[in-house]
Short mmCIF file of C-alpha atoms in Angstrom, two decimals:
data_model
loop_
_atom_site.label_atom_id
_atom_site.label_comp_id
_atom_site.label_asym_id
_atom_site.label_seq_id
_atom_site.Cartn_x
_atom_site.Cartn_y
_atom_site.Cartn_z
CA UNK A 105 6.90 1.04 38.86
CA UNK A 106 4.65 1.83 35.82
CA UNK A 107 4.67 5.38 36.70
CA UNK A 108 8.46 5.81 36.39
CA UNK A 109 8.24 4.20 33.12
CA UNK A 110 6.06 6.68 31.59
CA UNK A 111 7.48 9.47 32.82
CA UNK A 112 10.91 8.39 31.01
CA UNK A 113 9.04 7.63 27.69
CA UNK A 114 7.04 9.90 27.74
CA UNK A 115 6.51 9.74 23.91
CA UNK A 116 4.35 6.97 23.82
CA UNK A 117 1.28 9.23 24.93
CA UNK A 118 1.55 9.66 20.74
CA UNK A 119 -0.11 6.42 20.26
CA UNK A 120 -3.22 8.20 21.92
CA UNK A 121 -3.71 9.73 18.43
CA UNK A 122 -4.73 6.54 16.87
CA UNK A 123 -8.06 6.55 18.81
CA UNK A 124 -8.51 9.90 17.53
CA UNK A 125 -7.83 9.11 13.91
CA UNK A 126 -10.37 6.19 14.47
CA UNK A 127 -12.88 8.42 15.95
CA UNK A 128 -12.54 10.87 12.94
CA UNK A 129 -13.18 8.12 10.44
CA UNK A 130 -16.34 6.51 12.38
CA UNK A 131 -17.88 9.97 12.30
CA UNK A 132 -17.24 10.77 9.09
CA UNK A 133 -18.56 7.07 8.07
CA UNK A 134 -21.60 7.75 10.16
CA UNK A 135 -22.28 10.99 8.23
CA UNK A 136 -25.50 11.12 6.38
CA UNK A 137 -24.94 12.48 3.07
CA UNK A 138 -24.52 11.83 -0.99
CA UNK A 139 -21.37 9.84 -1.71
CA UNK A 140 -19.42 9.38 -5.16
CA UNK A 141 -18.92 5.68 -5.91
CA UNK A 142 -15.13 4.57 -6.57
CA UNK A 143 -15.24 2.00 -9.49
CA UNK A 144 -13.43 1.14 -12.40
CA UNK A 145 -13.65 -1.48 -14.73
CA UNK A 146 -10.45 -2.99 -13.56
CA UNK A 147 -12.62 -3.54 -10.07
CA UNK A 148 -14.73 -6.08 -11.79
CA UNK A 149 -12.33 -8.10 -13.13
CA UNK A 150 -10.66 -8.55 -9.40
CA UNK A 151 -11.69 -11.74 -8.07
CA UNK A 152 -13.07 -11.98 -4.33
CA UNK A 153 -10.52 -13.87 -2.10
CA UNK A 154 -11.79 -14.17 1.02
CA UNK A 155 -8.33 -15.52 2.46
CA UNK A 156 -6.69 -12.10 2.05
CA UNK A 157 -8.95 -11.00 5.20
CA UNK A 158 -5.80 -12.45 6.85
CA UNK A 159 -3.45 -9.70 5.76
CA UNK A 160 -6.03 -7.47 5.96
CA UNK A 161 -6.71 -8.13 9.96
CA UNK A 162 -3.04 -8.43 10.28
CA UNK A 163 -2.91 -4.67 9.41
CA UNK A 164 -4.21 -3.92 13.09
CA UNK A 165 -1.40 -5.35 14.54
CA UNK A 166 1.29 -4.36 12.01
CA UNK A 167 0.85 -0.63 12.14
CA UNK A 168 1.37 -0.23 15.86
CA UNK A 169 4.29 -2.86 15.85
CA UNK A 170 6.06 -0.42 12.81
CA UNK A 171 5.95 2.32 14.95
CA UNK A 172 7.17 0.72 18.63
CA UNK A 173 10.20 -0.78 16.69
CA UNK A 174 11.58 2.75 17.14
CA UNK A 175 9.60 4.28 20.25
CA UNK A 176 11.95 3.35 22.90
CA UNK A 177 15.23 2.56 21.27
CA UNK A 178 15.24 6.09 19.66
CA UNK A 179 12.76 8.61 21.11
CA UNK A 180 13.84 11.69 19.11
CA UNK A 181 13.32 9.59 15.67
CA UNK A 182 9.93 8.11 16.72
CA UNK A 183 8.95 11.60 17.34
CA UNK A 184 9.63 12.32 13.96
CA UNK A 185 7.80 9.30 12.47
CA UNK A 186 5.17 9.97 14.23
CA UNK A 187 4.81 13.59 12.92
CA UNK A 188 5.03 12.05 9.53
CA UNK A 189 2.81 9.04 9.80
CA UNK A 190 -0.08 11.06 11.90
CA UNK A 191 0.48 14.19 9.80
CA UNK A 192 -0.35 12.08 6.46
CA UNK A 193 -3.13 10.48 8.08
CA UNK A 194 -4.79 13.76 8.84
CA UNK A 195 -4.42 14.95 5.11
CA UNK A 196 -6.33 11.63 4.29
CA UNK A 197 -9.04 12.03 6.71
CA UNK A 198 -9.64 15.82 5.74
CA UNK A 199 -9.73 14.35 1.79
CA UNK A 200 -12.55 11.71 3.67
CA UNK A 201 -14.36 14.44 5.04
CA UNK A 202 -14.33 16.89 2.27
CA UNK A 203 -15.06 14.20 -0.58
CA UNK A 204 -17.36 11.71 0.52
CA UNK A 205 -16.94 8.08 -1.25
CA UNK A 206 -18.52 4.67 -1.11
CA UNK A 207 -17.72 1.09 -3.02
CA UNK A 208 -20.58 -0.74 -4.64
CA UNK A 209 -19.31 -3.77 -5.19
CA UNK A 210 -18.97 -5.76 -2.03
CA UNK A 211 -20.52 -9.09 -2.20
CA UNK A 212 -23.42 -10.53 0.24
CA UNK A 213 -21.91 -13.22 2.58
CA UNK A 214 -24.13 -16.17 2.70
CA UNK A 215 -22.35 -19.01 4.63
CA UNK A 216 -18.61 -20.44 3.37
CA UNK A 217 -15.47 -21.22 5.19
CA UNK A 218 -14.19 -19.12 7.91
CA UNK A 219 -12.86 -16.73 6.00
CA UNK A 220 -15.90 -15.73 4.23
CA UNK A 221 -17.32 -15.45 7.76
CA UNK A 222 -14.37 -13.28 8.78
CA UNK A 223 -15.22 -11.10 5.77
CA UNK A 224 -18.79 -10.84 6.61
CA UNK A 225 -17.71 -9.75 10.45
CA UNK A 226 -15.49 -6.92 9.03
CA UNK A 227 -18.25 -6.17 6.74
CA UNK A 228 -20.89 -5.69 9.21
CA UNK A 229 -18.21 -3.68 11.41
CA UNK A 230 -17.24 -1.57 8.50
CA UNK A 231 -19.48 -0.01 5.79
CA UNK A 232 -17.93 0.62 2.38
CA UNK A 233 -17.87 3.87 2.74
CA UNK A 234 -15.03 6.53 3.36
CA UNK A 235 -12.75 4.34 1.08
CA UNK A 236 -11.01 7.46 -1.03
CA UNK A 237 -7.59 7.69 -0.25
CA UNK A 238 -7.44 4.20 1.51
CA UNK A 239 -6.39 4.51 5.13
CA UNK A 240 -5.52 1.02 5.04
CA UNK A 241 -3.07 1.10 2.58
CA UNK A 242 -1.72 4.51 3.70
CA UNK A 243 -0.94 3.58 7.19
CA UNK A 244 0.50 0.35 5.97
CA UNK A 245 3.32 1.97 3.42
CA UNK A 246 3.90 5.20 5.62
CA UNK A 247 4.51 2.92 8.80
CA UNK A 248 6.88 0.70 6.82
CA UNK A 249 8.85 3.40 5.26
CA UNK A 250 9.35 5.40 8.48
CA UNK A 251 10.11 2.45 10.57
CA UNK A 252 13.28 1.40 8.50
CA UNK A 253 14.78 4.93 7.75
CA UNK A 254 15.92 5.33 11.48
CA UNK A 255 19.50 4.42 12.11
CA UNK A 256 19.28 1.62 14.22
CA UNK A 257 16.78 -0.43 11.68
CA UNK A 258 18.44 0.36 8.15
CA UNK A 259 20.58 -2.70 8.75
CA UNK A 260 17.81 -5.02 9.32
CA UNK A 261 17.40 -6.38 6.01
CA UNK A 262 15.60 -9.63 6.92
CA UNK A 263 12.68 -7.89 9.03
CA UNK A 264 12.46 -5.08 6.45
CA UNK A 265 12.17 -7.25 3.60
CA UNK A 266 9.15 -9.27 5.71
CA UNK A 267 7.73 -5.96 6.18
CA UNK A 268 7.65 -4.96 2.59
CA UNK A 269 5.90 -8.20 1.94
CA UNK A 270 3.47 -7.76 4.51
CA UNK A 271 2.58 -4.15 3.37
CA UNK A 272 2.28 -5.47 -0.15
CA UNK A 273 -0.23 -8.21 0.85
CA UNK A 274 -2.21 -5.76 3.01
CA UNK A 275 -2.53 -3.54 -0.15
CA UNK A 276 -3.91 -6.53 -2.23
CA UNK A 277 -5.90 -7.52 0.50
CA UNK A 278 -7.92 -4.50 0.15
CA UNK A 279 -9.15 -4.97 -3.31
CA UNK A 280 -9.37 -8.76 -3.14
CA UNK A 281 -11.99 -8.72 -0.06
CA UNK A 282 -13.46 -5.73 -2.12
CA UNK A 283 -13.33 -3.34 0.63
CA UNK A 284 -11.79 -0.72 -1.71
CA UNK A 285 -11.29 0.29 -5.41
CA UNK A 286 -7.75 0.17 -6.88
CA UNK A 287 -7.94 4.08 -7.16
CA UNK A 288 -8.40 4.01 -3.30
CA UNK A 289 -5.20 2.02 -3.23
CA UNK A 290 -3.46 4.04 -5.34
CA UNK A 291 -4.51 7.27 -3.74
CA UNK A 292 -3.28 5.87 -0.22
CA UNK A 293 0.25 5.03 -1.74
CA UNK A 294 0.63 8.37 -3.36
CA UNK A 295 -0.29 10.01 0.24
CA UNK A 296 2.03 7.54 1.85
CA UNK A 297 5.09 8.08 -0.53
CA UNK A 298 4.72 11.52 -0.84
CA UNK A 299 4.72 12.47 2.63
CA UNK A 300 7.75 10.31 3.21
CA UNK A 301 9.79 12.32 0.60
CA UNK A 302 8.34 16.02 2.35
CA UNK A 303 9.48 14.53 5.54
CA UNK A 304 12.41 12.52 5.09
CA UNK A 305 13.58 14.23 1.58
CA UNK A 306 12.99 17.50 1.54
CA UNK A 307 12.37 18.61 4.99
CA UNK A 308 15.20 16.07 6.25
CA UNK A 309 17.87 17.52 4.19
CA UNK A 310 17.38 21.06 4.80
CA UNK A 311 17.45 19.90 8.60
CA UNK A 312 20.98 17.86 8.43
CA UNK A 313 22.34 21.09 6.26
CA UNK A 314 21.34 23.46 9.17
CA UNK A 315 23.20 20.76 11.66
CA UNK A 316 26.16 20.92 9.62
CA UNK A 317 26.18 24.39 9.69
CA UNK A 318 25.66 24.83 13.19
CA UNK A 319 28.65 22.24 13.89
#
């Protein structure tokens, strides 16, 4: 039964690209090399707010869920969505590998409440390196933009609004828990908007014109 389901929905194999992204990221993070510090005066004005660890962690659930919204209802669109999403992630990883970066302003976690302890766990698992551009912000924004561009999702305004709010909170969380510098966030958002414009704007319009000519 499971075999029949997978055979009818081969597009789910595209989710296997997630482990490849994570592997490439952690290999880059473990590399011993000189890294440029990403730090601007605005970073020093942003307080450390451990409660923002909640939207930061929700990212791990939100991104694959946003992709799943179209996975079975519109497989053809889902493949296009993945091309945009993973293509942009590849660009981010290329920059990360060619331009090693780090941040130097993460606070020391000594006790505190549950949110501080959660931050401590994230800090211990993820060094403050490979920060530019922010994959956290890129993937959240791109997942949101591509998920709700499909014909079947355009009318779901409440879900789209909730998704947008969560994306904003996720992006804010990266600076409020001191995982990223402001410039990292901006770079991740630029890649997200630019990739979406290229795939759904320029390429999408050309594809639509070609289909109209062939009709």
